[in-house]
GROMACS .gro file of C-alpha atoms in nm:
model
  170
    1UNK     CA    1  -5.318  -4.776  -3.085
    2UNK     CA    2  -5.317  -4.867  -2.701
    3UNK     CA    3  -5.194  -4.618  -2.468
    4UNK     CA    4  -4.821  -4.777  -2.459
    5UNK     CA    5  -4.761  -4.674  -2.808
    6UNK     CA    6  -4.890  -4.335  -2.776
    7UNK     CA    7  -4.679  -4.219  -2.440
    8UNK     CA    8  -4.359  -4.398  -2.629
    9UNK     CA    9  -4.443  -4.165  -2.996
   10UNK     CA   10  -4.506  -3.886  -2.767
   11UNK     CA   11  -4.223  -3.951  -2.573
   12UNK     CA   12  -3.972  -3.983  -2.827
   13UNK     CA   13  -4.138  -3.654  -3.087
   14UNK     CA   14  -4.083  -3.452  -2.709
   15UNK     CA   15  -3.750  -3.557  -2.669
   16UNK     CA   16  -3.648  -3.479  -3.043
   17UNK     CA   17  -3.834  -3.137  -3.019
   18UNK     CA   18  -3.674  -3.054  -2.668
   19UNK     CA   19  -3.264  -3.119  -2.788
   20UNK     CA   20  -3.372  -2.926  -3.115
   21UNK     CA   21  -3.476  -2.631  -2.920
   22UNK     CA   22  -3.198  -2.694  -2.638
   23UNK     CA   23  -2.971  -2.689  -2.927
   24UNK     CA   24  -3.116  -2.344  -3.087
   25UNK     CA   25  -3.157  -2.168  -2.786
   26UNK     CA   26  -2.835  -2.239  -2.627
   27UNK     CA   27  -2.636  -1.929  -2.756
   28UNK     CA   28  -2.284  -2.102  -2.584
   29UNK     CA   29  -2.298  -2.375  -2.826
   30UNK     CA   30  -2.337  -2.176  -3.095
   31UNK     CA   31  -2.035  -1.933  -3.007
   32UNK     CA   32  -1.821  -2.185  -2.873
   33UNK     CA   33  -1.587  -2.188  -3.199
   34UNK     CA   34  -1.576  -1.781  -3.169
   35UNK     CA   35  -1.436  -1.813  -2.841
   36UNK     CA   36  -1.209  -2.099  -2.918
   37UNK     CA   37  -1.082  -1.859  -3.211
   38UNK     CA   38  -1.063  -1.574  -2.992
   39UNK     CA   39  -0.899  -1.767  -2.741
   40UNK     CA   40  -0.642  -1.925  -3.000
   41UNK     CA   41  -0.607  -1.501  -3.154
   42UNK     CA   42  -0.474  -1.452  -2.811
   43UNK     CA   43  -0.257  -1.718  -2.731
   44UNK     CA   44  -0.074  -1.591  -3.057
   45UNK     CA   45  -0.089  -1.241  -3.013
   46UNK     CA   46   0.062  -1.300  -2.668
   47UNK     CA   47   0.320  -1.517  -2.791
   48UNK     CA   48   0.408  -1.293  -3.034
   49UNK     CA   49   0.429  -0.967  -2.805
   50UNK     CA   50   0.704  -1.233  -2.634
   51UNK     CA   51   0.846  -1.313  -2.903
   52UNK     CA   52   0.948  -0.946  -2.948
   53UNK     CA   53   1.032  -0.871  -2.577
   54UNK     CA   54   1.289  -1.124  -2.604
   55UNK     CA   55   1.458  -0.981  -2.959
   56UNK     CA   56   1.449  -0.646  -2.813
   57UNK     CA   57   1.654  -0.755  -2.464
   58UNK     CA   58   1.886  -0.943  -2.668
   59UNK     CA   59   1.962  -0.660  -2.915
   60UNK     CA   60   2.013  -0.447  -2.601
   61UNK     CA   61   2.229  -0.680  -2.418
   62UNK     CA   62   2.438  -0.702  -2.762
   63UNK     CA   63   2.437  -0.307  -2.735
   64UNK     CA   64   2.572  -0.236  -2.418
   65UNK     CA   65   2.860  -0.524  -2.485
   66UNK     CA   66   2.955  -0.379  -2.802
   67UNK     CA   67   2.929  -0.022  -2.599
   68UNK     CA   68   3.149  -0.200  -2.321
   69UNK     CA   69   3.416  -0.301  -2.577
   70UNK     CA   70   3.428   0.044  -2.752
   71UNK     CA   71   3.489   0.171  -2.404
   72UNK     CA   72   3.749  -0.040  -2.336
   73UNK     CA   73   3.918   0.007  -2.657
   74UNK     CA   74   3.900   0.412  -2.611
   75UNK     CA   75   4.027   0.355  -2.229
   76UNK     CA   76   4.336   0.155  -2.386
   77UNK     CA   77   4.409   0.412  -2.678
   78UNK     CA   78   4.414   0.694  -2.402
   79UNK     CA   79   4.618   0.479  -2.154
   80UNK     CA   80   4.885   0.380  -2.446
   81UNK     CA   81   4.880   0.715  -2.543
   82UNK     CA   82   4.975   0.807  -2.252
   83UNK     CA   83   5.268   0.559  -2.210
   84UNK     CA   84   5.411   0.746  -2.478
   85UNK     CA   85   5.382   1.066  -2.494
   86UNK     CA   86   5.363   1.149  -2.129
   87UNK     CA   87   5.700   1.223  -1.885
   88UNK     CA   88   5.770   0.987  -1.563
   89UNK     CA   89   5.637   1.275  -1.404
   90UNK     CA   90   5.310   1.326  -1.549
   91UNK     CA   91   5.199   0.931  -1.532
   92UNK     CA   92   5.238   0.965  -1.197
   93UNK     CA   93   5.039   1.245  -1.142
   94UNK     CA   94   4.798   1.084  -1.336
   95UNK     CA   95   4.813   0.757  -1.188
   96UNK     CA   96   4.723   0.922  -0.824
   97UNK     CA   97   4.470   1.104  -0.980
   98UNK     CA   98   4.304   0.800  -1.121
   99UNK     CA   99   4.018   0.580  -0.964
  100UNK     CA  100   4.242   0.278  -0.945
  101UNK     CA  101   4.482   0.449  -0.730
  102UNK     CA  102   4.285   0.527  -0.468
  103UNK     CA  103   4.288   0.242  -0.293
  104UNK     CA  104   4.652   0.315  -0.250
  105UNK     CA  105   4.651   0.598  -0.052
  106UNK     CA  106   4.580   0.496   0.328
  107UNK     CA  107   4.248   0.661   0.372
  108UNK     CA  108   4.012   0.436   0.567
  109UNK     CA  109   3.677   0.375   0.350
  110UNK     CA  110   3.351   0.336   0.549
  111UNK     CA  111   2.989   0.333   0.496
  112UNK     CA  112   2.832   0.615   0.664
  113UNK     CA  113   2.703   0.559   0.964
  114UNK     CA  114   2.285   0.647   1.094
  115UNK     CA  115   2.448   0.738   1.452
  116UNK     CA  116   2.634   1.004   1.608
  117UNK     CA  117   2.956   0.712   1.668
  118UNK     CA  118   3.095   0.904   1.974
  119UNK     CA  119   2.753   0.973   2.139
  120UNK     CA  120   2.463   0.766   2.199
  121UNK     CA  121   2.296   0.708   1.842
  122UNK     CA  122   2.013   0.877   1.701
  123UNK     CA  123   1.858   0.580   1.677
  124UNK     CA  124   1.798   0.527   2.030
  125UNK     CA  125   1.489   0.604   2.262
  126UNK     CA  126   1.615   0.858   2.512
  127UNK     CA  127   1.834   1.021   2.221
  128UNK     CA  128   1.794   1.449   2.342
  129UNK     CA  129   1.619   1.361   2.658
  130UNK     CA  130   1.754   1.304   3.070
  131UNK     CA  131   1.624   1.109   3.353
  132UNK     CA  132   1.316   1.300   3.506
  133UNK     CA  133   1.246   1.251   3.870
  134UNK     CA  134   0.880   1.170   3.822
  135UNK     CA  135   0.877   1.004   3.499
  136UNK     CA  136   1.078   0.833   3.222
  137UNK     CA  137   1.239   1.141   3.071
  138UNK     CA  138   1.205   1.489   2.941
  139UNK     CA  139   1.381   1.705   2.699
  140UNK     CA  140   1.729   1.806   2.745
  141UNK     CA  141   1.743   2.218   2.723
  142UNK     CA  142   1.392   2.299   2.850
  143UNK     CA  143   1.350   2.549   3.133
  144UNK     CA  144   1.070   2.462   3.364
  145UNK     CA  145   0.952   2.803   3.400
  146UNK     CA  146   1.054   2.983   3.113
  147UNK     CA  147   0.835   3.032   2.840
  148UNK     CA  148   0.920   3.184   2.513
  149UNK     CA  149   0.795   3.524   2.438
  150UNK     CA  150   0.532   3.441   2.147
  151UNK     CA  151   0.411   3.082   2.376
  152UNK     CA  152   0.001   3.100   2.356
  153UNK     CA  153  -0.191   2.899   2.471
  154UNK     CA  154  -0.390   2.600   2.296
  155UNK     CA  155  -0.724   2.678   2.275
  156UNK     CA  156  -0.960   2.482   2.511
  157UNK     CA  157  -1.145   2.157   2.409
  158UNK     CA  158  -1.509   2.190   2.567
  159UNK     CA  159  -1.567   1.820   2.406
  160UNK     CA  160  -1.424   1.722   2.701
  161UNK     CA  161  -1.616   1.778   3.043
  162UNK     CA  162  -1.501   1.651   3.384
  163UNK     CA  163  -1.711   1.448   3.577
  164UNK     CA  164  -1.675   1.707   3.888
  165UNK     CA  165  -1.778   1.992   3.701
  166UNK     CA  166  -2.091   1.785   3.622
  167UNK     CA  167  -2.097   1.695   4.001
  168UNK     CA  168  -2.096   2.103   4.102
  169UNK     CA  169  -2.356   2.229   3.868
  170UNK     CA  170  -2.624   1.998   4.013
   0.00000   0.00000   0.00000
C-alpha cells in the first residue's frame, strides 16, 4: 500500500474512534433527555401551582361577593325593620346617629395637617429657633449663662491635639 492509502485508513479509523469516544465521554449528551424531562416536570409543576392560585382567588373573590350580598341583605332586614316597628322619633335618632348622616351635619372634614396651621410649620428649618447675632440661629428658651444643675461636662477627646500645643512643647 503506498503511503496515500495508509494516512487516508488511518485517517478515517481516528476519526471513527475519536466521535465514538467524544460521544462516550461527553456526559451532556448523555443527560440531555434527563434535563429536557426535568425541564418539561417543571414547566408542569409550575403551571399547575398556577393553575391553583387562580381557583383559589376566584373562589375568594366569589366569597367576599356572596359575603357582600349577605351583608346587604342583613343591612336591609334591619333597616325595614326598622321602618316598621320604630316611632318618627326613634328613626330620627337613628338616622343622625348613622354613618350616612354625617355628612349632614355642618362639621367641616379635613385631613390632618403635619404643621402647627397658625404658626410656622414643623416642617420648616428654623421651626424652635431665633435669629442669632453671630450666626444663623439658636434655640429659642436657652439661657446663655445658665446651666442646669446636673450639666457635666463631656469628657475630653485627647485624639485630637492642636497644632500649638505641639508648637509649645518643643
Amino acid at each position: 500500500m503506498d503511503m496515500l492509502t495508509t494516512n487516508l485508513i488511518s485517517f478515517a479509523v481516528g476519526l471513527v474512534l475519536g466521535a465514538g469516544l467524544l460521544y462516550w465521554l461527553l456526559p451532556a449528551r448523555r443527560q440531555s433527555s434527563r434535563v429536557l424531562r426535568d425541564r418539561d416536570d417543571a414547566r408542569q409543576a409550575l403551571n399547575h401551582y398556577r393553575d391553583q392560585v387562580d381557583h383559589h382567588f376566584l373562589r375568594t373573590a366569589e366569597l367576599v361577593n356572596e359575603l357582600t350580598n349577605a351583608y346587604r341583605a342583613v343591612h336591609q332586614q334591619l333597616s325595614e325593620g326598622a321602618s316598621e316597628l320604630c316611632s318618627e322619633a326613634g328613626r330620627q335618632r337613628a338616622a343622625a346617629k348613622s354613618l350616612d348622616a354625617a355628612g349632614e351635619q355642618n362639621m367641616p372634614v379635613s385631613q390632618p395637617l403635619d404643621y402647627a396651621p397658625k404658626a410656622k410649620g414643623t416642617l420648616a428649618e428654623d421651626f424652635g429657633l431665633r435669629a442669632n447675632p453671630d450666626g444663623p440661629f439658636e434655640p429659642v428658651n436657652v439661657d446663655d449663662n445658665a446651666k442646669p444643675a446636673n450639666f457635666v461636662e463631656p469628657p475630653r477627646d485627647y485624639a485630637d491635639v492642636d497644632s500649638e500645643s505641639d508648637d509649645q512643647k518643643a
